[in-house]
């Protein structure tokens, strides 16, 4: 792969003020894309850091505060992007969160917050991206496709997760959103895929790795024997967004160190 396979392309990464989203935004910028770094909550400094690192790599970058679960804020985010960059070639639906509780203690607010950010947010952003991809069509000097959507899902789109029914339901929803959308827009030469991270070392799962005991317990679930890093996801994102993956659509790429391999069955069953 060329070091800058995304040269000339315009990307939007949601939830890019921290963790996986920040790493993906920086990697897309380093691969040559100009990037809108969407952020929300208390991650303004992380978004600014991403902007600076993308600019240092020679690409353009702007930060934009928006809650992806708000129709009006997503519209403003896209209006800003089209104003500054004229179009969009790559959407990375990354913004997501957890609000964990046993179901008999889970509030409707916790359920709604997770579904509206993790699932409805991906719908709202994909809807506007597809509109622009269809309007513009393929520009062969830029990419062989008319647009790419990457949904950041989770191993929990297939692995049930007790104590996290809102989160697992949102990711199961992302799986069928991604596949149904991929089927719908393939005739327009638009590619839609998911990356399904396993345990990646970020703030969202700090409790699972911050003590040696927690880390060694976590690693019983990871056959490859290490926790993932945001860069593991970012490198997969660059490839999936590039024309090297031009024939890949409607697929979930698990980047999980083997978490999906039922490690509890090794030597058992
Ligand atoms: C969750 C993490 C968890 C990982 C593996 C991710 O989708 O956000 O908290 O560590 O799945 O269970």
PDB file of C-alpha atoms and ligand atoms in Angstrom:
ATOM      1  CA  UNK A   1       0.000   0.000   0.000  1.00  0.00           C
ATOM      2  CA  UNK A   2       1.203   3.525  -0.752  1.00  0.00           C
ATOM      3  CA  UNK A   3       1.956   5.482   2.447  1.00  0.00           C
ATOM      4  CA  UNK A   4      -0.797   7.939   1.512  1.00  0.00           C
ATOM      5  CA  UNK A   5      -3.585   5.797  -0.014  1.00  0.00           C
ATOM      6  CA  UNK A   6      -6.220   8.370   1.014  1.00  0.00           C
ATOM      7  CA  UNK A   7      -4.601  11.412  -0.605  1.00  0.00           C
ATOM      8  CA  UNK A   8      -7.238  13.861  -1.878  1.00  0.00           C
ATOM      9  CA  UNK A   9     -10.067  12.346   0.176  1.00  0.00           C
ATOM     10  CA  UNK A  10     -12.209  14.050   2.814  1.00  0.00           C
ATOM     11  CA  UNK A  11     -13.029  12.117   5.970  1.00  0.00           C
ATOM     12  CA  UNK A  12     -15.293  12.616   8.959  1.00  0.00           C
ATOM     13  CA  UNK A  13     -14.594  10.692  12.154  1.00  0.00           C
ATOM     14  CA  UNK A  14     -17.180  10.926  14.930  1.00  0.00           C
ATOM     15  CA  UNK A  15     -16.162  10.683  18.563  1.00  0.00           C
ATOM     16  CA  UNK A  16     -12.583  11.491  17.597  1.00  0.00           C
ATOM     17  CA  UNK A  17     -11.592  13.354  20.759  1.00  0.00           C
ATOM     18  CA  UNK A  18     -10.298  10.218  22.469  1.00  0.00           C
ATOM     19  CA  UNK A  19      -9.569   6.519  22.183  1.00  0.00           C
ATOM     20  CA  UNK A  20     -10.237   4.618  18.978  1.00  0.00           C
ATOM     21  CA  UNK A  21     -11.803   7.588  17.171  1.00  0.00           C
ATOM     22  CA  UNK A  22      -8.824   9.826  17.858  1.00  0.00           C
ATOM     23  CA  UNK A  23      -6.397   7.170  16.609  1.00  0.00           C
ATOM     24  CA  UNK A  24      -8.474   6.568  13.471  1.00  0.00           C
ATOM     25  CA  UNK A  25      -8.682  10.311  12.698  1.00  0.00           C
ATOM     26  CA  UNK A  26      -4.911  10.709  13.032  1.00  0.00           C
ATOM     27  CA  UNK A  27      -4.204   7.621  10.915  1.00  0.00           C
ATOM     28  CA  UNK A  28      -6.551   8.777   8.131  1.00  0.00           C
ATOM     29  CA  UNK A  29      -4.804  12.167   8.170  1.00  0.00           C
ATOM     30  CA  UNK A  30      -1.393  10.507   8.019  1.00  0.00           C
ATOM     31  CA  UNK A  31      -2.687   8.447   5.088  1.00  0.00           C
ATOM     32  CA  UNK A  32      -3.384  11.689   3.221  1.00  0.00           C
ATOM     33  CA  UNK A  33      -7.032  12.452   3.991  1.00  0.00           C
ATOM     34  CA  UNK A  34      -8.283  15.834   5.168  1.00  0.00           C
ATOM     35  CA  UNK A  35     -10.257  15.165   8.340  1.00  0.00           C
ATOM     36  CA  UNK A  36     -13.155  16.604  10.302  1.00  0.00           C
ATOM     37  CA  UNK A  37     -12.550  15.603  13.920  1.00  0.00           C
ATOM     38  CA  UNK A  38     -15.952  15.426  15.586  1.00  0.00           C
ATOM     39  CA  UNK A  39     -15.944  15.394  19.368  1.00  0.00           C
ATOM     40  CA  UNK A  40     -18.353  15.735  22.269  1.00  0.00           C
ATOM     41  CA  UNK A  41     -18.301  15.922  26.053  1.00  0.00           C
ATOM     42  CA  UNK A  42     -15.005  16.649  27.744  1.00  0.00           C
ATOM     43  CA  UNK A  43     -12.726  15.653  24.842  1.00  0.00           C
ATOM     44  CA  UNK A  44     -11.977  19.076  23.291  1.00  0.00           C
ATOM     45  CA  UNK A  45      -8.278  18.812  24.169  1.00  0.00           C
ATOM     46  CA  UNK A  46      -8.054  15.362  22.589  1.00  0.00           C
ATOM     47  CA  UNK A  47      -9.747  16.641  19.439  1.00  0.00           C
ATOM     48  CA  UNK A  48      -7.296  19.540  19.266  1.00  0.00           C
ATOM     49  CA  UNK A  49      -4.387  17.126  19.637  1.00  0.00           C
ATOM     50  CA  UNK A  50      -5.760  15.059  16.735  1.00  0.00           C
ATOM     51  CA  UNK A  51      -6.097  18.206  14.596  1.00  0.00           C
ATOM     52  CA  UNK A  52      -2.479  19.177  15.314  1.00  0.00           C
ATOM     53  CA  UNK A  53      -1.128  15.715  14.550  1.00  0.00           C
ATOM     54  CA  UNK A  54      -3.067  15.548  11.269  1.00  0.00           C
ATOM     55  CA  UNK A  55      -1.815  18.998  10.272  1.00  0.00           C
ATOM     56  CA  UNK A  56       1.738  17.975  11.188  1.00  0.00           C
ATOM     57  CA  UNK A  57       1.339  15.124   8.690  1.00  0.00           C
ATOM     58  CA  UNK A  58       0.512  17.684   5.962  1.00  0.00           C
ATOM     59  CA  UNK A  59      -3.272  17.170   5.766  1.00  0.00           C
ATOM     60  CA  UNK A  60      -6.037  19.609   6.663  1.00  0.00           C
ATOM     61  CA  UNK A  61      -8.082  19.130   9.829  1.00  0.00           C
ATOM     62  CA  UNK A  62     -10.814  20.895  11.749  1.00  0.00           C
ATOM     63  CA  UNK A  63     -12.522  20.015  15.022  1.00  0.00           C
ATOM     64  CA  UNK A  64     -16.300  20.242  15.379  1.00  0.00           C
ATOM     65  CA  UNK A  65     -18.339  19.773  18.557  1.00  0.00           C
ATOM     66  CA  UNK A  66     -21.548  17.809  17.982  1.00  0.00           C
ATOM     67  CA  UNK A  67     -23.695  15.193  19.680  1.00  0.00           C
ATOM     68  CA  UNK A  68     -24.292  12.534  17.005  1.00  0.00           C
ATOM     69  CA  UNK A  69     -27.637  11.633  18.553  1.00  0.00           C
ATOM     70  CA  UNK A  70     -29.023  15.089  17.678  1.00  0.00           C
ATOM     71  CA  UNK A  71     -30.465  15.407  14.169  1.00  0.00           C
ATOM     72  CA  UNK A  72     -29.892  19.144  14.157  1.00  0.00           C
ATOM     73  CA  UNK A  73     -26.289  18.923  15.436  1.00  0.00           C
ATOM     74  CA  UNK A  74     -25.431  16.247  12.866  1.00  0.00           C
ATOM     75  CA  UNK A  75     -26.881  18.494  10.149  1.00  0.00           C
ATOM     76  CA  UNK A  76     -24.679  21.384  11.353  1.00  0.00           C
ATOM     77  CA  UNK A  77     -21.659  19.065  11.428  1.00  0.00           C
ATOM     78  CA  UNK A  78     -22.195  18.077   7.783  1.00  0.00           C
ATOM     79  CA  UNK A  79     -22.987  21.671   6.750  1.00  0.00           C
ATOM     80  CA  UNK A  80     -19.662  22.741   8.277  1.00  0.00           C
ATOM     81  CA  UNK A  81     -17.785  19.901   6.584  1.00  0.00           C
ATOM     82  CA  UNK A  82     -19.250  20.593   3.138  1.00  0.00           C
ATOM     83  CA  UNK A  83     -18.571  24.291   3.612  1.00  0.00           C
ATOM     84  CA  UNK A  84     -14.899  23.752   4.408  1.00  0.00           C
ATOM     85  CA  UNK A  85     -14.040  20.605   2.406  1.00  0.00           C
ATOM     86  CA  UNK A  86     -16.815  20.718  -0.282  1.00  0.00           C
ATOM     87  CA  UNK A  87     -17.615  17.016  -0.028  1.00  0.00           C
ATOM     88  CA  UNK A  88     -17.131  13.798   1.961  1.00  0.00           C
ATOM     89  CA  UNK A  89     -15.481  10.558   0.810  1.00  0.00           C
ATOM     90  CA  UNK A  90     -15.124   8.631   4.088  1.00  0.00           C
ATOM     91  CA  UNK A  91     -17.423   8.530   7.114  1.00  0.00           C
ATOM     92  CA  UNK A  92     -16.215   6.729  10.231  1.00  0.00           C
ATOM     93  CA  UNK A  93     -19.159   6.177  12.583  1.00  0.00           C
ATOM     94  CA  UNK A  94     -17.159   5.802  15.766  1.00  0.00           C
ATOM     95  CA  UNK A  95     -18.919   7.770  18.513  1.00  0.00           C
ATOM     96  CA  UNK A  96     -20.126   5.393  21.191  1.00  0.00           C
ATOM     97  CA  UNK A  97     -20.432   4.941  24.924  1.00  0.00           C
ATOM     98  CA  UNK A  98     -21.390   2.529  27.682  1.00  0.00           C
ATOM     99  CA  UNK A  99     -23.874   3.050  30.527  1.00  0.00           C
ATOM    100  CA  UNK A 100     -23.738  -0.301  32.293  1.00  0.00           C
ATOM    101  CA  UNK A 101     -26.203  -1.777  34.794  1.00  0.00           C
ATOM    102  CA  UNK A 102     -27.994  -5.037  35.547  1.00  0.00           C
ATOM    103  CA  UNK A 103     -31.294  -4.828  33.689  1.00  0.00           C
ATOM    104  CA  UNK A 104     -33.431  -4.498  36.817  1.00  0.00           C
ATOM    105  CA  UNK A 105     -31.398  -1.426  37.740  1.00  0.00           C
ATOM    106  CA  UNK A 106     -31.012   0.037  34.242  1.00  0.00           C
ATOM    107  CA  UNK A 107     -32.902   3.281  33.776  1.00  0.00           C
ATOM    108  CA  UNK A 108     -34.715   4.171  30.589  1.00  0.00           C
ATOM    109  CA  UNK A 109     -32.335   7.137  30.346  1.00  0.00           C
ATOM    110  CA  UNK A 110     -29.339   4.741  30.313  1.00  0.00           C
ATOM    111  CA  UNK A 111     -30.991   2.579  27.676  1.00  0.00           C
ATOM    112  CA  UNK A 112     -31.913   5.565  25.499  1.00  0.00           C
ATOM    113  CA  UNK A 113     -28.559   7.311  25.816  1.00  0.00           C
ATOM    114  CA  UNK A 114     -26.654   4.252  24.578  1.00  0.00           C
ATOM    115  CA  UNK A 115     -29.053   3.413  21.749  1.00  0.00           C
ATOM    116  CA  UNK A 116     -29.303   7.025  20.584  1.00  0.00           C
ATOM    117  CA  UNK A 117     -25.542   7.594  20.482  1.00  0.00           C
ATOM    118  CA  UNK A 118     -24.306   4.178  19.346  1.00  0.00           C
ATOM    119  CA  UNK A 119     -27.075   3.302  16.866  1.00  0.00           C
ATOM    120  CA  UNK A 120     -29.208   6.332  15.993  1.00  0.00           C
ATOM    121  CA  UNK A 121     -26.034   8.423  15.677  1.00  0.00           C
ATOM    122  CA  UNK A 122     -24.730   6.019  13.024  1.00  0.00           C
ATOM    123  CA  UNK A 123     -28.062   6.288  11.179  1.00  0.00           C
ATOM    124  CA  UNK A 124     -28.085  10.102  11.246  1.00  0.00           C
ATOM    125  CA  UNK A 125     -24.507  10.418   9.989  1.00  0.00           C
ATOM    126  CA  UNK A 126     -24.824   7.660   7.364  1.00  0.00           C
ATOM    127  CA  UNK A 127     -27.993   9.237   5.971  1.00  0.00           C
ATOM    128  CA  UNK A 128     -26.288  12.541   5.212  1.00  0.00           C
ATOM    129  CA  UNK A 129     -23.086  10.897   3.950  1.00  0.00           C
ATOM    130  CA  UNK A 130     -25.000   8.692   1.504  1.00  0.00           C
ATOM    131  CA  UNK A 131     -26.904  11.745   0.245  1.00  0.00           C
ATOM    132  CA  UNK A 132     -23.637  13.464  -0.645  1.00  0.00           C
ATOM    133  CA  UNK A 133     -22.023  10.284  -2.056  1.00  0.00           C
ATOM    134  CA  UNK A 134     -25.001   9.823  -4.400  1.00  0.00           C
ATOM    135  CA  UNK A 135     -25.058  13.488  -5.420  1.00  0.00           C
ATOM    136  CA  UNK A 136     -21.350  13.506  -6.294  1.00  0.00           C
ATOM    137  CA  UNK A 137     -20.850   9.963  -7.562  1.00  0.00           C
ATOM    138  CA  UNK A 138     -17.482   8.425  -8.373  1.00  0.00           C
ATOM    139  CA  UNK A 139     -14.565  10.739  -9.069  1.00  0.00           C
ATOM    140  CA  UNK A 140     -12.019   8.292 -10.525  1.00  0.00           C
ATOM    141  CA  UNK A 141      -9.009  10.486  -9.734  1.00  0.00           C
ATOM    142  CA  UNK A 142      -9.991  10.363  -6.041  1.00  0.00           C
ATOM    143  CA  UNK A 143     -11.311   6.828  -5.464  1.00  0.00           C
ATOM    144  CA  UNK A 144     -12.853   3.935  -7.359  1.00  0.00           C
ATOM    145  CA  UNK A 145     -15.916   4.123  -5.114  1.00  0.00           C
ATOM    146  CA  UNK A 146     -18.425   6.905  -4.575  1.00  0.00           C
ATOM    147  CA  UNK A 147     -17.904   6.776  -0.822  1.00  0.00           C
ATOM    148  CA  UNK A 148     -17.026   4.607   2.132  1.00  0.00           C
ATOM    149  CA  UNK A 149     -18.720   4.199   5.489  1.00  0.00           C
ATOM    150  CA  UNK A 150     -16.924   2.455   8.348  1.00  0.00           C
ATOM    151  CA  UNK A 151     -19.076   1.556  11.322  1.00  0.00           C
ATOM    152  CA  UNK A 152     -17.153   0.996  14.528  1.00  0.00           C
ATOM    153  CA  UNK A 153     -19.072  -1.857  16.093  1.00  0.00           C
ATOM    154  CA  UNK A 154     -17.793  -4.369  18.666  1.00  0.00           C
ATOM    155  CA  UNK A 155     -17.273  -8.058  19.290  1.00  0.00           C
ATOM    156  CA  UNK A 156     -20.539  -7.550  21.190  1.00  0.00           C
ATOM    157  CA  UNK A 157     -22.449  -7.351  17.920  1.00  0.00           C
ATOM    158  CA  UNK A 158     -22.324 -11.161  18.271  1.00  0.00           C
ATOM    159  CA  UNK A 159     -21.054 -11.948  21.806  1.00  0.00           C
ATOM    160  CA  UNK A 160     -23.860 -11.543  24.363  1.00  0.00           C
ATOM    161  CA  UNK A 161     -22.816  -9.331  27.301  1.00  0.00           C
ATOM    162  CA  UNK A 162     -24.589  -9.668  30.646  1.00  0.00           C
ATOM    163  CA  UNK A 163     -24.921  -6.373  32.482  1.00  0.00           C
ATOM    164  CA  UNK A 164     -24.654  -4.431  29.231  1.00  0.00           C
ATOM    165  CA  UNK A 165     -27.901  -5.169  27.381  1.00  0.00           C
ATOM    166  CA  UNK A 166     -28.198  -1.616  26.060  1.00  0.00           C
ATOM    167  CA  UNK A 167     -24.648  -1.661  24.646  1.00  0.00           C
ATOM    168  CA  UNK A 168     -24.900  -5.158  23.140  1.00  0.00           C
ATOM    169  CA  UNK A 169     -28.299  -4.337  21.625  1.00  0.00           C
ATOM    170  CA  UNK A 170     -26.877  -1.159  20.095  1.00  0.00           C
ATOM    171  CA  UNK A 171     -24.001  -3.081  18.481  1.00  0.00           C
ATOM    172  CA  UNK A 172     -26.288  -5.856  17.253  1.00  0.00           C
ATOM    173  CA  UNK A 173     -28.288  -3.040  15.677  1.00  0.00           C
ATOM    174  CA  UNK A 174     -25.163  -1.591  14.104  1.00  0.00           C
ATOM    175  CA  UNK A 175     -24.492  -4.961  12.469  1.00  0.00           C
ATOM    176  CA  UNK A 176     -27.819  -5.006  10.649  1.00  0.00           C
ATOM    177  CA  UNK A 177     -27.734  -1.274   9.930  1.00  0.00           C
ATOM    178  CA  UNK A 178     -24.355  -1.816   8.268  1.00  0.00           C
ATOM    179  CA  UNK A 179     -25.360  -4.915   6.292  1.00  0.00           C
ATOM    180  CA  UNK A 180     -28.738  -3.575   5.149  1.00  0.00           C
ATOM    181  CA  UNK A 181     -27.193  -0.273   4.159  1.00  0.00           C
ATOM    182  CA  UNK A 182     -24.341  -2.021   2.329  1.00  0.00           C
ATOM    183  CA  UNK A 183     -26.911  -3.990   0.310  1.00  0.00           C
ATOM    184  CA  UNK A 184     -28.922  -0.832  -0.406  1.00  0.00           C
ATOM    185  CA  UNK A 185     -26.101   1.389  -1.617  1.00  0.00           C
ATOM    186  CA  UNK A 186     -23.705  -1.037  -3.344  1.00  0.00           C
ATOM    187  CA  UNK A 187     -25.359  -0.270  -6.730  1.00  0.00           C
ATOM    188  CA  UNK A 188     -24.281   3.356  -6.197  1.00  0.00           C
ATOM    189  CA  UNK A 189     -20.673   2.166  -5.706  1.00  0.00           C
ATOM    190  CA  UNK A 190     -20.775   3.019  -2.019  1.00  0.00           C
ATOM    191  CA  UNK A 191     -19.023   0.599   0.361  1.00  0.00           C
ATOM    192  CA  UNK A 192     -20.189   0.044   3.943  1.00  0.00           C
ATOM    193  CA  UNK A 193     -18.278  -2.121   6.432  1.00  0.00           C
ATOM    194  CA  UNK A 194     -17.785  -2.531  10.167  1.00  0.00           C
ATOM    195  CA  UNK A 195     -14.726  -2.919  12.309  1.00  0.00           C
ATOM    196  CA  UNK A 196     -15.476  -4.913  15.447  1.00  0.00           C
ATOM    197  CA  UNK A 197     -12.886  -4.193  18.119  1.00  0.00           C
ATOM    198  CA  UNK A 198     -12.322  -6.540  21.027  1.00  0.00           C
ATOM    199  CA  UNK A 199     -10.718  -5.226  24.205  1.00  0.00           C
ATOM    200  CA  UNK A 200      -8.845  -2.086  23.162  1.00  0.00           C
ATOM    201  CA  UNK A 201      -7.022  -0.151  25.882  1.00  0.00           C
ATOM    202  CA  UNK A 202      -9.019   3.092  26.156  1.00  0.00           C
ATOM    203  CA  UNK A 203     -10.980   4.985  28.802  1.00  0.00           C
ATOM    204  CA  UNK A 204     -14.213   3.084  28.019  1.00  0.00           C
ATOM    205  CA  UNK A 205     -12.893  -0.132  29.605  1.00  0.00           C
ATOM    206  CA  UNK A 206     -10.351   1.265  32.088  1.00  0.00           C
ATOM    207  CA  UNK A 207     -11.695  -0.933  34.886  1.00  0.00           C
ATOM    208  CA  UNK A 208     -10.815  -4.023  32.819  1.00  0.00           C
ATOM    209  CA  UNK A 209      -7.101  -3.241  32.562  1.00  0.00           C
ATOM    210  CA  UNK A 210      -6.005  -0.720  35.184  1.00  0.00           C
ATOM    211  CA  UNK A 211      -4.912  -3.235  37.831  1.00  0.00           C
ATOM    212  CA  UNK A 212      -2.686  -6.270  37.163  1.00  0.00           C
ATOM    213  CA  UNK A 213      -5.500  -8.522  38.453  1.00  0.00           C
ATOM    214  CA  UNK A 214      -8.057  -7.001  36.092  1.00  0.00           C
ATOM    215  CA  UNK A 215      -5.624  -7.233  33.175  1.00  0.00           C
ATOM    216  CA  UNK A 216      -4.802 -10.893  33.764  1.00  0.00           C
ATOM    217  CA  UNK A 217      -8.500 -11.703  34.087  1.00  0.00           C
ATOM    218  CA  UNK A 218      -9.202  -9.842  30.836  1.00  0.00           C
ATOM    219  CA  UNK A 219      -6.433 -11.720  29.042  1.00  0.00           C
ATOM    220  CA  UNK A 220      -8.150 -15.051  29.744  1.00  0.00           C
ATOM    221  CA  UNK A 221     -10.599 -13.811  27.079  1.00  0.00           C
ATOM    222  CA  UNK A 222      -7.905 -12.930  24.523  1.00  0.00           C
ATOM    223  CA  UNK A 223      -6.122 -15.921  22.920  1.00  0.00           C
ATOM    224  CA  UNK A 224      -3.498 -13.656  21.336  1.00  0.00           C
ATOM    225  CA  UNK A 225      -2.350 -12.700  24.829  1.00  0.00           C
ATOM    226  CA  UNK A 226      -2.322  -8.915  24.769  1.00  0.00           C
ATOM    227  CA  UNK A 227      -4.804  -6.094  25.059  1.00  0.00           C
ATOM    228  CA  UNK A 228      -5.469  -4.219  21.818  1.00  0.00           C
ATOM    229  CA  UNK A 229      -4.271  -0.699  21.126  1.00  0.00           C
ATOM    230  CA  UNK A 230      -6.156   2.046  19.265  1.00  0.00           C
ATOM    231  CA  UNK A 231      -3.554   1.783  16.494  1.00  0.00           C
ATOM    232  CA  UNK A 232      -4.650  -1.801  15.818  1.00  0.00           C
ATOM    233  CA  UNK A 233      -8.061  -0.430  14.837  1.00  0.00           C
ATOM    234  CA  UNK A 234      -6.682   2.638  13.050  1.00  0.00           C
ATOM    235  CA  UNK A 235      -4.547   0.564  10.670  1.00  0.00           C
ATOM    236  CA  UNK A 236      -7.545  -1.603   9.780  1.00  0.00           C
ATOM    237  CA  UNK A 237      -9.612   1.540   9.176  1.00  0.00           C
ATOM    238  CA  UNK A 238      -7.071   2.994   6.730  1.00  0.00           C
ATOM    239  CA  UNK A 239      -7.084  -0.235   4.734  1.00  0.00           C
ATOM    240  CA  UNK A 240     -10.876  -0.606   4.681  1.00  0.00           C
ATOM    241  CA  UNK A 241     -11.286   3.026   3.592  1.00  0.00           C
ATOM    242  CA  UNK A 242      -8.703   2.675   0.823  1.00  0.00           C
ATOM    243  CA  UNK A 243      -9.158   1.365  -2.713  1.00  0.00           C
ATOM    244  CA  UNK A 244      -7.079  -1.676  -1.689  1.00  0.00           C
ATOM    245  CA  UNK A 245     -10.367  -2.841  -0.100  1.00  0.00           C
ATOM    246  CA  UNK A 246     -12.448  -1.851  -3.151  1.00  0.00           C
ATOM    247  CA  UNK A 247     -14.227  -5.225  -3.389  1.00  0.00           C
ATOM    248  CA  UNK A 248     -15.016  -5.373   0.329  1.00  0.00           C
ATOM    249  CA  UNK A 249     -18.495  -4.344   1.356  1.00  0.00           C
ATOM    250  CA  UNK A 250     -21.044  -5.520   3.916  1.00  0.00           C
ATOM    251  CA  UNK A 251     -18.471  -7.214   6.110  1.00  0.00           C
ATOM    252  CA  UNK A 252     -17.620  -7.120   9.810  1.00  0.00           C
ATOM    253  CA  UNK A 253     -13.862  -7.187  10.325  1.00  0.00           C
ATOM    254  CA  UNK A 254     -13.096  -8.465  13.836  1.00  0.00           C
ATOM    255  CA  UNK A 255      -9.918  -6.944  15.251  1.00  0.00           C
ATOM    256  CA  UNK A 256      -9.930  -8.671  18.607  1.00  0.00           C
ATOM    257  CA  UNK A 257      -6.883 -10.878  19.209  1.00  0.00           C
ATOM    258  CA  UNK A 258      -9.169 -13.906  18.869  1.00  0.00           C
ATOM    259  CA  UNK A 259     -11.767 -12.899  21.472  1.00  0.00           C
ATOM    260  CA  UNK A 260     -14.443 -14.297  19.175  1.00  0.00           C
ATOM    261  CA  UNK A 261     -12.830 -17.762  19.171  1.00  0.00           C
ATOM    262  CA  UNK A 262     -14.637 -18.946  22.344  1.00  0.00           C
ATOM    263  CA  UNK A 263     -11.374 -19.174  24.335  1.00  0.00           C
ATOM    264  CA  UNK A 264     -13.289 -20.758  27.251  1.00  0.00           C
ATOM    265  CA  UNK A 265     -13.592 -23.876  25.082  1.00  0.00           C
ATOM    266  CA  UNK A 266      -9.826 -24.398  24.708  1.00  0.00           C
ATOM    267  CA  UNK A 267      -9.289 -27.722  26.473  1.00  0.00           C
ATOM    268  CA  UNK A 268     -12.929 -27.751  27.606  1.00  0.00           C
ATOM    269  CA  UNK A 269     -16.288 -28.685  26.177  1.00  0.00           C
TER     270      UNK A 269
HETATM  271  C1  LIG B   1     -16.375  -2.559  24.986  1.00  0.00           C
HETATM  272  C2  LIG B   1     -15.246  -2.718  25.964  1.00  0.00           C
HETATM  273  C3  LIG B   1     -14.897  -4.189  26.119  1.00  0.00           C
HETATM  274  C4  LIG B   1     -14.738  -4.887  24.804  1.00  0.00           C
HETATM  275  C5  LIG B   1     -14.561  -6.378  24.924  1.00  0.00           C
HETATM  276  C6  LIG B   1     -16.012  -3.248  23.710  1.00  0.00           C
HETATM  277  O1  LIG B   1     -16.987  -3.063  22.726  1.00  0.00           O
HETATM  278  O2  LIG B   1     -16.622  -1.177  24.768  1.00  0.00           O
HETATM  279  O3  LIG B   1     -15.598  -2.164  27.216  1.00  0.00           O
HETATM  280  O4  LIG B   1     -13.680  -4.308  26.839  1.00  0.00           O
HETATM  281  O5  LIG B   1     -15.857  -4.646  23.975  1.00  0.00           O
HETATM  282  O6  LIG B   1     -15.489  -6.965  25.805  1.00  0.00           O
END
